[in-house]
């Protein structure tokens, strides 16, 4: 075949496959058989083998082409990815409507209700109709570049569909591109359908791997993989519901909050946006409701609650959005969330089942947590056979007895809990539970002390669950008496510490889950986290159910973990009150681990968000000889003690303490460049103007932010002025 001919055929195949992917993965209406599809796909691969130049990034063959990365690059979002405020009752929804109405007096309000998909927020950037960058939300301003991973999701279009149809088949692609925006950032949620989640966990269980707590964690864990080939094996899916802003080029959509020049044909409302996204080939929520009154809104929320149980994925609420973009712009946003939208969280699902037995789990801080062993019951997407009973007092207060029929609930969708007893169903044969007076793991003494339940939950129950455990913790402000095993060499505590060290939130050592931690401790190979770095391949291979390949992978992962940023190590040590957030604050304020441990409690509190309790806990921890020894052994093993987050400029920079808002197009600096400059020089960039804003850096076509700055009397500066104050 000639080059020209190959090119034409290739373009035709790409378009065909794109159409079939769309039909199958987005619309769930396949038009050809799997065999026919495979034939097209293999023809494409063959052509690309003969003419490698045809394998451009938008070719379907490139969905799994990527080589493993060593780390993710950072991407700054053209417009910050915001979150949503939550409501939990009809009352709060009515209040929300009132608040919006107050900001738009006399205007008629219309609403869209969408399912709140319980997944991972991502942003997809298309340039000239081709997927260029896919990123995680990150901190809202900057996320990880996970393009290769997102490309593996078949419902993510690699190229956008042009709405215009064309006569000549060969010019189809080019024409399609011409009818879509030059730059388009779309936003949505990546999720793992329930069926895929169950299957994945079953596979992991049989491989002796750590299971995911819920579909959201599984989706998040998958997207974090550096090897797109692993991601390609996870049946991830995506729904798109929002839009960022074209950062450059013609703002064809007229959607920029500040470049608000509506263009004919561009979506002017959420309803139009969803249709627009659909027309470009994106998968959008399957059910949405358009509401013209508060009552319709509440009815839609109730309706969604009944239908969402049949969705293929988990939802944890409804998202209510003001329909008109004009009105959205008018209402604006706070620093974190839009004022024109809100999430309504459904009450956690409950189920009744029998409590067979109560066992005791010993966490990494020695806390004894009673666990209910239940008759397996299906609840909110998975089968539950264990639930937490929190502590001794909880069991007594609720009078929970062995043999009872109990109500369980998935709070935050992660750790199920027993919430009450169904007294009606008591037969009289139920038995009271007696809390053990010694550690069930090591037989050591247990001592009882008061502690906020929140501390225990966040410290012991699971670091794996991320935000969900924070939700749980936030709800448990009460003080509870906690029994703790006093033996620091208790195998359960050692296992817990190892598992925590290896967890994704801490040192992120793949393979170092519950199962391996247990084997390592049982075989006496490891007593503390420093021992991990002295492990020899032969010893690991000799462990039960450990293949040579997994053993090698684990040792490689350990070796790679030596270079992790300081905050991960600090968090991984599991010091009381030192969560990931605290560890990051410390790592921003101090350049090295030695500086942190050399600091007095008072000096520690100089770091942002570090109070006396945390500071004292750090000082106490380091005061113990065994902990000092541990640190020295980690140093000797070659672990990184230097902080990459440390920002000396943040204290000394010429823009220290100043908050900037960027708006409009600057003459020379790109928005990202200006923002990066501000941050390196110690300033902060915020997405919206408030009284706390020090400067609004305004360029051409600045819109509502400029108006607001003028209204509030915030200083407005040009790029030239900005460059002068930042030293050129
Ligand atoms: S709109 C500025 N719509 O919920 C508006 N978010 O709690 C931001 N989410 O970060 C989001 N389904 O990850 C929106 N239909 C939906 C959503 C949705 C799920 C997630 C999203 C967001 C989080 C906020």
XYZ file of C-alpha atoms and ligand atoms in Angstrom:
752
model
C 0.000 0.000 0.000
C 1.186 3.500 -0.755
C 1.700 6.045 2.003
C -1.146 8.277 0.858
C -3.489 5.347 0.587
C -2.460 4.078 4.015
C -3.080 7.486 5.486
C -6.595 7.655 4.077
C -7.433 4.164 5.222
C -5.976 4.883 8.639
C -8.044 8.051 9.085
C -11.109 6.088 8.093
C -10.356 3.320 10.605
C -9.690 5.787 13.416
C -13.050 7.383 12.790
C -14.816 4.018 12.572
C -13.287 2.787 15.818
C -14.027 6.058 17.546
C -17.655 5.690 16.516
C -17.857 2.135 17.765
C -16.136 2.999 21.041
C -18.694 5.750 21.474
C -21.579 3.440 20.649
C -20.326 0.727 22.979
C -18.810 2.592 25.915
C -20.745 5.849 25.981
C -24.150 4.944 24.630
C -24.060 1.241 25.584
C -25.560 0.497 22.152
C -23.014 -1.463 20.157
C -23.679 -1.636 16.420
C -21.171 -4.282 15.401
C -20.072 -7.562 16.926
C -16.928 -7.900 19.018
C -15.287 -9.872 16.205
C -15.979 -7.163 13.657
C -14.596 -4.596 16.043
C -11.465 -6.662 16.623
C -10.967 -6.941 12.879
C -11.015 -3.156 12.489
C -8.708 -2.743 15.442
C -6.170 -5.232 14.148
C -6.208 -3.677 10.740
C -5.353 -0.402 12.417
C -2.490 -1.984 14.356
C -1.125 -3.610 11.192
C -1.220 -0.328 9.303
C 0.606 1.392 12.127
C 3.223 -1.340 12.148
C 3.938 -0.637 8.481
C 3.630 3.120 8.813
C 4.615 3.959 12.407
C 4.100 7.675 11.847
C 0.375 7.064 11.681
C 0.287 6.116 15.360
C -0.468 9.648 16.521
C -1.526 10.261 20.137
C -5.197 10.353 19.152
C -5.102 6.906 17.563
C -7.145 4.316 19.479
C -3.994 2.174 19.528
C -2.484 4.684 21.922
C -4.965 4.035 24.693
C -2.572 1.613 26.350
C 0.631 2.558 24.644
C 2.282 4.460 27.465
C 5.403 3.263 29.239
C 5.449 3.364 33.054
C 6.253 6.800 34.452
C 8.663 7.462 37.299
C 6.394 10.156 38.695
C 3.486 12.364 37.646
C 4.092 15.869 36.408
C 2.074 18.657 37.972
C -0.536 20.483 35.948
C -2.074 23.758 36.880
C -5.773 23.979 36.051
C -6.763 26.895 33.840
C -9.533 27.554 36.318
C -9.422 26.026 39.809
C -11.434 22.867 40.342
C -13.756 23.694 43.147
C -15.622 21.481 45.544
C -19.203 21.701 46.768
C -20.771 22.608 50.069
C -22.838 19.823 51.577
C -26.367 19.759 52.920
C -28.065 16.941 54.755
C -31.720 17.968 55.015
C -34.590 19.451 53.034
C -34.419 22.384 55.400
C -30.850 23.122 54.355
C -31.770 22.840 50.697
C -34.555 25.381 51.209
C -32.060 27.667 52.953
C -29.724 27.322 50.000
C -32.471 28.300 47.572
C -33.300 31.295 49.764
C -29.658 32.389 49.791
C -29.439 32.237 46.000
C -32.786 33.995 45.573
C -31.559 36.761 47.844
C -28.586 37.304 45.555
C -30.906 37.347 42.531
C -33.961 39.214 43.758
C -36.990 39.123 41.465
C -35.351 36.645 39.123
C -36.877 33.355 38.210
C -34.616 30.490 39.266
C -34.320 27.178 37.462
C -32.322 24.214 38.665
C -30.679 21.049 37.486
C -30.381 18.031 39.757
C -27.655 15.506 38.929
C -26.448 12.388 40.706
C -23.373 12.975 42.842
C -21.083 10.292 41.529
C -18.808 8.854 44.196
C -15.555 8.795 42.293
C -12.496 10.870 41.591
C -12.729 14.334 40.069
C -10.681 14.830 36.922
C -10.214 17.459 34.276
C -9.749 16.687 30.578
C -8.164 19.284 28.367
C -8.800 19.119 24.631
C -6.747 21.189 22.261
C -8.100 21.465 18.746
C -10.435 18.630 19.529
C -7.725 16.202 20.644
C -7.251 15.046 24.228
C -4.068 16.819 25.344
C -3.959 16.582 29.136
C -5.951 14.744 31.763
C -5.397 15.671 35.375
C -6.534 14.971 38.902
C -8.088 17.707 40.977
C -5.132 17.765 43.367
C -5.446 20.724 45.686
C -7.874 22.366 43.278
C -5.254 24.575 41.673
C -2.662 22.002 40.685
C -3.183 18.323 40.033
C -1.238 15.349 38.689
C -0.923 14.781 34.970
C -2.564 11.385 34.547
C -3.197 11.624 30.806
C -1.872 8.151 30.016
C -4.101 6.621 32.673
C -7.203 8.473 31.539
C -6.625 7.465 27.928
C -7.112 3.842 28.961
C -10.741 4.602 29.836
C -12.649 3.726 26.702
C -15.458 6.206 27.341
C -12.937 9.052 27.333
C -12.972 10.362 23.763
C -9.500 10.818 22.310
C -10.980 13.237 19.800
C -14.160 15.238 20.030
C -17.082 14.676 17.741
C -17.881 17.670 15.595
C -21.586 18.356 15.444
C -21.313 19.279 11.767
C -21.640 16.415 9.350
C -19.494 16.397 6.251
C -19.789 15.053 2.754
C -16.379 13.587 2.106
C -15.369 10.796 4.464
C -11.681 11.632 4.284
C -12.130 15.175 5.511
C -14.313 14.094 8.408
C -11.751 14.338 11.121
C -10.387 17.698 10.149
C -13.867 19.155 9.809
C -14.911 17.742 13.110
C -11.972 19.423 14.757
C -12.846 22.705 13.158
C -16.299 22.706 14.660
C -15.135 22.231 18.250
C -13.524 24.782 20.557
C -9.770 25.346 20.246
C -9.291 24.700 23.930
C -11.797 22.953 26.117
C -11.429 21.746 29.675
C -14.175 19.391 30.704
C -14.657 18.096 34.196
C -16.156 14.995 35.586
C -15.801 11.979 37.733
C -13.883 8.767 37.127
C -15.451 5.818 38.884
C -15.322 2.070 39.083
C -18.711 0.449 38.430
C -19.854 -1.797 41.274
C -19.527 -4.980 39.249
C -15.960 -4.103 38.326
C -15.192 -3.263 41.933
C -16.428 -6.604 43.248
C -14.466 -8.439 40.580
C -11.279 -6.496 41.238
C -11.493 -7.118 44.973
C -12.153 -10.810 44.457
C -9.030 -11.020 42.294
C -6.971 -9.141 44.853
C -8.214 -11.333 47.649
C -7.256 -14.515 45.892
C -3.845 -13.035 45.082
C -3.389 -12.242 48.783
C -3.381 -8.528 48.022
C -4.880 -5.752 50.058
C -8.511 -5.174 49.103
C -9.973 -1.776 48.365
C -12.360 -0.416 50.966
C -14.849 0.884 48.405
C -15.201 1.672 44.698
C -14.036 5.241 45.130
C -10.775 4.168 46.754
C -10.310 1.594 44.040
C -10.779 4.250 41.354
C -8.414 6.636 43.134
C -5.843 3.893 43.665
C -6.053 2.915 40.009
C -5.571 6.439 38.698
C -2.492 6.785 40.910
C -0.734 3.912 39.162
C 2.367 4.982 37.290
C 1.984 2.140 34.819
C -0.939 2.723 32.433
C -0.971 -0.992 31.611
C -2.205 -1.704 35.141
C -4.838 1.009 34.829
C -6.001 -0.442 31.518
C -6.954 -3.630 33.368
C -9.260 -1.765 35.743
C -12.732 -1.301 34.253
C -12.876 2.420 35.005
C -15.531 4.659 33.546
C -16.221 8.387 33.484
C -19.112 10.848 33.577
C -18.697 14.467 32.588
C -20.818 17.250 34.066
C -18.855 20.437 33.977
C -16.471 22.656 32.182
C -13.339 24.627 32.968
C -12.207 27.459 30.863
C -10.381 27.710 27.605
C -7.055 29.107 28.751
C -6.067 30.435 25.385
C -7.353 30.746 21.894
C -10.818 31.918 21.076
C -13.193 31.600 23.947
C -15.744 30.069 21.661
C -17.821 28.824 24.498
C -18.356 32.128 26.155
C -18.140 30.296 29.444
C -15.241 31.992 31.087
C -16.571 33.415 34.291
C -14.631 36.572 33.640
C -14.542 36.689 29.856
C -18.257 36.517 29.790
C -18.982 37.247 26.173
C -21.777 34.864 25.282
C -21.438 33.509 21.788
C -24.217 32.307 19.625
C -24.555 28.537 19.839
C -22.478 28.225 22.995
C -24.204 26.611 25.972
C -25.707 29.185 28.260
C -26.992 26.877 30.938
C -26.236 23.588 32.655
C -28.922 21.843 30.604
C -27.366 23.137 27.404
C -23.903 22.244 28.638
C -24.869 18.636 29.296
C -26.323 18.399 25.789
C -23.246 20.059 24.346
C -20.956 17.593 26.137
C -23.074 14.716 24.910
C -22.866 16.016 21.343
C -19.068 16.093 21.586
C -19.073 12.398 22.471
C -18.835 12.543 26.254
C -20.738 10.339 28.629
C -22.980 12.456 30.835
C -25.149 11.506 33.842
C -27.913 9.152 32.684
C -30.631 10.841 34.709
C -30.879 14.545 35.446
C -33.848 16.670 36.447
C -34.794 20.152 35.359
C -36.706 21.942 38.121
C -38.568 25.214 38.110
C -39.401 25.471 41.776
C -38.169 24.525 45.187
C -40.817 21.822 45.434
C -39.796 20.307 42.122
C -36.242 20.374 43.347
C -37.055 18.432 46.499
C -39.139 15.966 44.513
C -36.228 15.389 42.134
C -33.865 14.744 45.038
C -36.299 12.170 46.422
C -36.756 10.552 43.008
C -33.013 10.296 42.479
C -32.712 8.504 45.815
C -35.006 5.758 44.582
C -33.464 5.336 41.132
C -29.792 5.663 42.095
C -29.891 2.206 43.671
C -30.149 0.786 40.171
C -27.187 2.728 38.826
C -24.100 0.751 37.907
C -21.986 2.962 40.153
C -22.110 4.399 43.640
C -23.654 7.774 44.295
C -23.674 9.513 47.637
C -25.958 12.402 46.937
C -27.559 14.822 44.547
C -25.883 17.880 43.102
C -28.161 20.878 42.708
C -27.043 23.484 40.200
C -28.513 26.797 39.208
C -29.272 26.325 35.534
C -28.471 29.695 33.961
C -24.782 30.484 33.503
C -25.605 34.165 33.531
C -27.113 33.720 36.983
C -24.217 31.478 38.057
C -21.749 34.209 37.175
C -23.805 36.700 39.100
C -23.950 34.593 42.242
C -20.222 33.738 42.114
C -18.214 31.536 44.420
C -16.443 31.475 47.756
C -12.771 30.484 47.888
C -13.682 26.795 47.877
C -17.075 26.306 46.330
C -19.578 27.920 44.012
C -22.534 29.671 45.625
C -24.771 28.503 42.787
C -24.508 24.796 43.513
C -24.754 22.507 46.485
C -24.528 18.806 47.239
C -27.314 17.040 49.067
C -26.010 13.958 50.858
C -28.404 11.075 51.324
C -28.594 9.437 54.717
C -26.304 6.425 54.803
C -27.955 3.183 53.850
C -28.830 0.773 56.620
C -29.432 -2.931 56.871
C -30.477 -5.409 59.556
C -28.488 -8.503 60.321
C -27.460 -10.836 63.135
C -24.462 -10.250 65.363
C -22.744 -13.619 65.726
C -19.684 -12.731 67.694
C -17.573 -9.836 68.918
C -13.832 -9.918 68.261
C -11.148 -7.424 69.226
C -8.874 -5.717 66.766
C -5.638 -4.182 68.033
C -4.608 -1.115 66.048
C -1.201 0.360 65.472
C -1.478 2.665 68.486
C -2.524 -0.283 70.629
C -6.175 0.731 70.791
C -8.527 -2.221 71.239
C -11.496 -1.890 68.894
C -14.424 -4.279 69.236
C -15.572 -5.630 65.886
C -18.978 -7.138 65.181
C -18.817 -10.399 63.209
C -22.080 -10.427 61.304
C -24.284 -12.645 59.235
C -23.205 -11.387 55.773
C -25.623 -8.826 54.380
C -25.654 -6.762 51.190
C -25.454 -3.035 51.854
C -24.871 -0.125 49.483
C -23.035 -2.092 46.886
C -21.079 -4.649 48.848
C -21.447 -7.575 51.178
C -20.754 -6.732 54.795
C -19.714 -9.296 57.381
C -17.869 -7.085 59.861
C -18.651 -3.714 61.381
C -17.077 -1.574 64.046
C -18.533 -1.325 67.526
C -16.210 1.590 68.355
C -15.405 0.869 72.035
C -16.547 -0.664 75.305
C -18.769 2.255 76.343
C -20.538 2.221 72.992
C -21.472 -1.431 73.419
C -22.742 -0.781 76.909
C -24.704 2.357 76.078
C -26.466 0.699 73.159
C -26.784 -2.533 75.116
C -25.496 -4.536 72.177
C -25.442 -8.283 72.920
C -24.098 -11.297 71.107
C -26.940 -12.893 69.155
C -28.798 -9.591 68.718
C -30.344 -8.431 65.484
C -28.587 -5.149 64.805
C -28.866 -2.242 62.385
C -25.693 -1.471 60.501
C -24.875 1.548 58.428
C -22.139 2.593 56.066
C -21.079 6.013 57.246
C -18.943 7.775 54.699
C -19.352 4.608 52.662
C -16.262 3.071 54.182
C -16.265 1.343 57.543
C -19.669 -0.031 58.369
C -20.809 0.523 61.934
C -23.418 -1.046 64.183
C -25.836 1.749 65.027
C -28.562 0.109 67.081
C -30.191 -3.060 68.331
C -33.596 -4.233 67.149
C -34.987 -4.906 70.616
C -38.232 -6.347 69.248
C -36.259 -9.235 67.831
C -34.572 -10.205 71.078
C -35.300 -13.794 72.129
C -33.715 -13.707 75.562
C -30.847 -15.980 74.651
C -28.496 -13.090 73.752
C -25.296 -12.771 75.756
C -23.597 -9.715 77.170
C -20.071 -9.087 75.987
C -17.197 -8.752 78.458
C -14.359 -6.616 77.297
C -10.992 -8.431 77.695
C -8.667 -7.351 80.492
C -5.540 -8.289 78.562
C -4.441 -7.753 74.986
C -5.918 -10.555 72.860
C -2.830 -10.406 70.649
C 0.076 -10.494 73.069
C -1.480 -10.999 76.497
C -0.032 -7.751 77.859
C -1.848 -5.489 80.266
C -4.370 -3.070 78.844
C -4.886 0.393 80.258
C -7.906 2.594 79.925
C -7.673 6.248 79.023
C -9.917 8.918 77.674
C -9.460 10.000 74.164
C -11.480 11.752 71.580
C -12.988 9.090 69.374
C -11.882 11.150 66.386
C -8.216 10.602 67.223
C -8.604 6.880 67.411
C -10.611 6.571 64.274
C -8.184 8.593 62.264
C -5.125 6.982 63.826
C -6.121 3.377 63.915
C -9.021 2.377 61.829
C -7.741 3.093 58.429
C -5.486 5.499 56.739
C -6.418 3.662 53.577
C -9.756 5.287 53.308
C -8.585 8.866 53.035
C -11.325 11.447 53.072
C -14.013 9.070 54.155
C -12.294 8.367 57.449
C -11.959 12.088 57.929
C -15.709 12.357 57.549
C -16.141 9.668 60.136
C -13.657 11.275 62.464
C -15.283 14.650 62.141
C -18.551 13.221 63.343
C -17.014 11.619 66.405
C -16.124 14.529 68.608
C -17.195 12.755 71.790
C -14.745 11.510 74.328
C -14.590 7.804 74.837
C -12.618 5.619 77.149
C -10.254 3.508 75.150
C -8.457 0.380 76.195
C -4.928 0.179 74.919
C -2.355 -2.563 74.900
C 0.676 -1.137 76.701
C 3.249 -3.371 75.009
C 5.012 -1.506 72.178
C 6.303 -4.855 70.870
C 2.785 -6.238 70.495
C 2.707 -7.979 67.092
C -0.617 -6.381 66.216
C 0.804 -2.925 66.801
C 3.896 -3.726 64.773
C 1.741 -5.021 61.929
C -0.376 -1.896 62.086
C 2.674 0.361 62.021
C 4.151 -1.474 59.043
C 0.907 -1.375 57.149
C 0.507 2.316 57.852
C 4.075 3.047 56.742
C 3.470 1.251 53.435
C -0.007 2.685 52.855
C -0.800 4.789 49.816
C -1.238 7.933 51.899
C 2.153 7.485 53.581
C 5.238 5.909 51.937
C 3.120 4.345 49.191
C 4.894 1.001 49.012
C 2.953 -1.276 46.685
C 2.534 -4.761 48.082
C 3.049 -3.780 51.712
C -0.531 -4.434 52.720
C -2.148 -6.258 55.591
C -1.268 -9.730 54.338
C 2.434 -9.123 53.856
C 2.790 -7.136 57.078
C 1.323 -10.104 58.947
C 3.739 -12.551 57.296
C 6.756 -10.358 57.931
C 5.941 -10.015 61.609
C 4.966 -13.634 62.088
C 8.208 -14.836 60.559
C 10.149 -12.463 62.817
C 11.768 -10.799 59.816
C 10.525 -7.359 60.708
C 9.929 -5.647 64.033
C 9.886 -2.030 62.956
C 9.825 -0.019 59.740
C 13.624 0.269 59.609
C 13.847 -3.537 59.384
C 12.008 -3.337 56.066
C 15.063 -1.790 54.469
C 17.287 -4.668 55.566
C 15.118 -7.355 53.986
C 16.884 -9.773 51.640
C 15.263 -11.216 48.560
C 15.735 -14.862 49.644
C 14.016 -14.206 52.957
C 11.009 -12.548 51.317
C 10.731 -15.246 48.654
C 10.651 -17.855 51.404
C 7.473 -16.354 52.852
C 4.189 -18.190 52.390
C 2.450 -17.548 49.082
C 5.231 -15.212 47.960
C 6.407 -15.632 44.388
C 9.835 -14.493 43.255
C 8.285 -11.775 41.129
C 6.145 -10.260 43.890
C 9.062 -10.439 46.304
C 11.254 -8.570 43.877
C 8.540 -6.014 43.193
C 8.158 -5.411 46.896
C 11.891 -4.873 47.397
C 11.956 -2.519 44.408
C 9.039 -0.597 45.870
C 10.897 -0.364 49.184
C 14.020 0.900 47.458
C 11.985 3.497 45.575
C 10.342 4.626 48.807
C 13.684 5.839 50.169
C 13.410 8.917 48.019
C 9.864 9.844 49.076
C 9.243 13.352 50.232
C 9.738 14.070 53.903
C 6.082 14.606 54.762
C 5.290 11.022 53.769
C 7.975 9.674 56.051
C 6.824 11.889 58.884
C 3.235 10.801 58.444
C 4.340 7.189 58.035
C 5.986 7.173 61.460
C 2.503 7.231 62.922
C 3.164 9.810 65.622
C -0.007 10.610 67.560
C -1.821 13.640 66.048
C 0.548 13.796 63.071
C -1.765 13.162 60.143
C -0.907 13.842 56.515
C -2.021 17.481 56.744
C 0.102 18.156 59.821
C 3.077 16.385 58.237
C 2.785 18.608 55.166
C 2.637 21.767 57.276
C 5.767 20.729 59.115
C 7.529 19.897 55.864
C 6.659 23.300 54.465
C 8.031 25.086 57.504
C 11.174 23.037 58.183
C 13.798 22.026 55.618
C 14.737 18.658 57.134
C 13.606 16.023 59.603
C 16.510 16.946 61.844
C 15.270 20.526 61.996
C 11.840 19.283 63.047
C 13.185 17.110 65.829
C 15.653 19.766 66.949
C 12.833 22.277 67.376
C 11.248 22.967 70.754
C 7.498 22.609 71.155
C 7.243 26.364 70.949
C 9.233 26.557 67.720
C 7.086 23.813 66.236
C 3.930 25.838 66.818
C 5.343 28.512 64.528
C 4.463 26.285 61.598
C 0.994 26.798 60.208
C -1.769 24.726 61.844
C 0.547 23.227 64.476
C -0.938 23.616 67.950
C 0.524 22.814 71.333
C -0.930 19.326 71.523
C 0.650 18.313 68.231
C 3.947 19.991 69.083
C 4.123 18.228 72.436
C 3.304 14.905 70.856
C 6.228 15.300 68.450
C 8.610 16.275 71.240
C 7.481 13.327 73.364
C 7.839 10.908 70.517
C 11.354 11.985 69.748
C 12.201 11.982 73.460
C 11.978 8.194 73.491
C 15.274 6.429 72.966
C 13.750 3.683 70.805
C 12.311 6.236 68.437
C 15.627 8.075 68.146
C 17.281 4.781 67.297
C 14.674 4.128 64.660
C 15.352 7.499 63.033
C 19.096 6.815 62.957
C 18.532 3.454 61.314
C 16.294 5.016 58.680
C 18.998 7.582 58.031
C 21.611 4.847 57.685
C 19.323 3.006 55.257
C 19.458 6.060 53.031
C 15.950 7.470 53.424
C 15.351 11.017 52.349
C 15.106 13.454 55.267
C 14.919 16.585 53.136
C 11.652 18.327 52.431
C 10.656 19.195 48.904
C 7.761 21.209 50.226
C 10.008 23.502 52.219
C 9.472 27.041 51.046
C 11.983 29.491 52.422
C 10.604 32.020 49.968
C 7.260 31.739 51.652
C 8.695 33.529 54.620
C 11.159 35.870 53.002
C 9.688 36.392 49.521
C 8.725 39.891 48.403
C 5.096 38.807 48.035
C 4.907 36.998 51.384
C 1.450 37.025 52.896
C -0.128 38.673 49.853
C -3.135 37.191 48.122
C -3.605 37.683 44.393
C -6.498 37.059 42.068
C -5.793 36.743 38.350
C -8.246 37.843 35.723
C -8.227 38.461 32.001
C -5.443 37.837 29.512
C -2.071 39.289 30.446
C 0.116 40.786 27.716
C 3.116 38.466 28.133
C 2.684 36.081 31.054
C 0.486 33.054 30.809
C -1.901 32.674 33.692
C 0.014 29.633 34.973
C 3.297 31.509 34.786
C 1.986 34.459 36.757
C 0.533 32.132 39.378
C 3.765 30.159 39.675
C 5.722 33.369 40.069
C 3.431 34.585 42.836
C 3.734 31.326 44.709
C 7.517 31.088 44.410
C 7.796 34.573 45.810
C 5.698 33.639 48.817
C 2.294 34.915 47.727
C -0.964 33.074 47.356
C -3.304 32.825 44.387
C -7.012 32.713 44.989
C -9.842 32.046 42.565
C -12.200 34.732 43.737
C -12.058 38.304 44.938
C -12.887 39.081 48.547
C -11.986 41.679 51.134
C -8.945 39.586 51.940
C -7.574 39.918 48.401
C -4.536 42.196 48.289
C -4.188 42.589 44.537
C -6.190 41.793 41.461
C -3.817 41.269 38.558
C -5.949 42.200 35.585
C -5.345 41.813 31.873
C -7.475 42.252 28.785
C -11.101 41.230 28.811
C -11.245 41.102 32.587
C -14.839 40.712 33.693
C -16.755 40.181 36.899
C -13.680 39.809 39.095
C -12.556 43.248 38.074
C -15.986 44.685 38.865
C -15.926 43.034 42.229
C -12.427 44.341 42.982
C -13.581 47.841 42.168
C -16.635 47.425 44.339
C -14.575 46.191 47.283
C -11.822 48.707 46.741
C -9.181 46.024 46.158
C -6.015 47.288 44.470
C -5.944 46.469 40.768
C -2.576 46.109 39.082
C -1.341 45.563 35.549
C 1.232 43.007 34.483
C 3.884 45.742 34.313
C 3.189 46.774 37.896
C 3.188 43.164 38.959
C 6.562 42.522 37.329
C 7.967 45.575 39.055
C 6.823 44.497 42.508
C 8.061 40.954 41.964
C 11.472 42.152 40.886
C 11.110 41.767 37.121
S -19.989 19.907 40.154
C -17.819 23.771 40.817
N -21.406 17.734 39.660
O -18.329 16.082 44.022
C -18.660 22.544 40.834
N -19.547 17.547 41.115
O -18.127 17.484 46.581
C -17.895 21.349 41.200
N -19.130 15.291 41.945
O -15.334 17.782 43.385
C -18.431 20.050 40.983
N -20.795 14.313 40.894
O -15.695 15.492 42.313
C -20.362 18.262 40.328
N -22.721 15.902 39.113
C -21.677 16.422 39.760
C -20.833 15.629 40.579
C -19.777 16.241 41.249
C -19.754 14.136 41.699
C -17.961 15.443 42.833
C -16.846 16.274 42.262
C -16.667 17.414 43.214
C -17.251 16.860 44.461
C -17.701 17.983 45.375
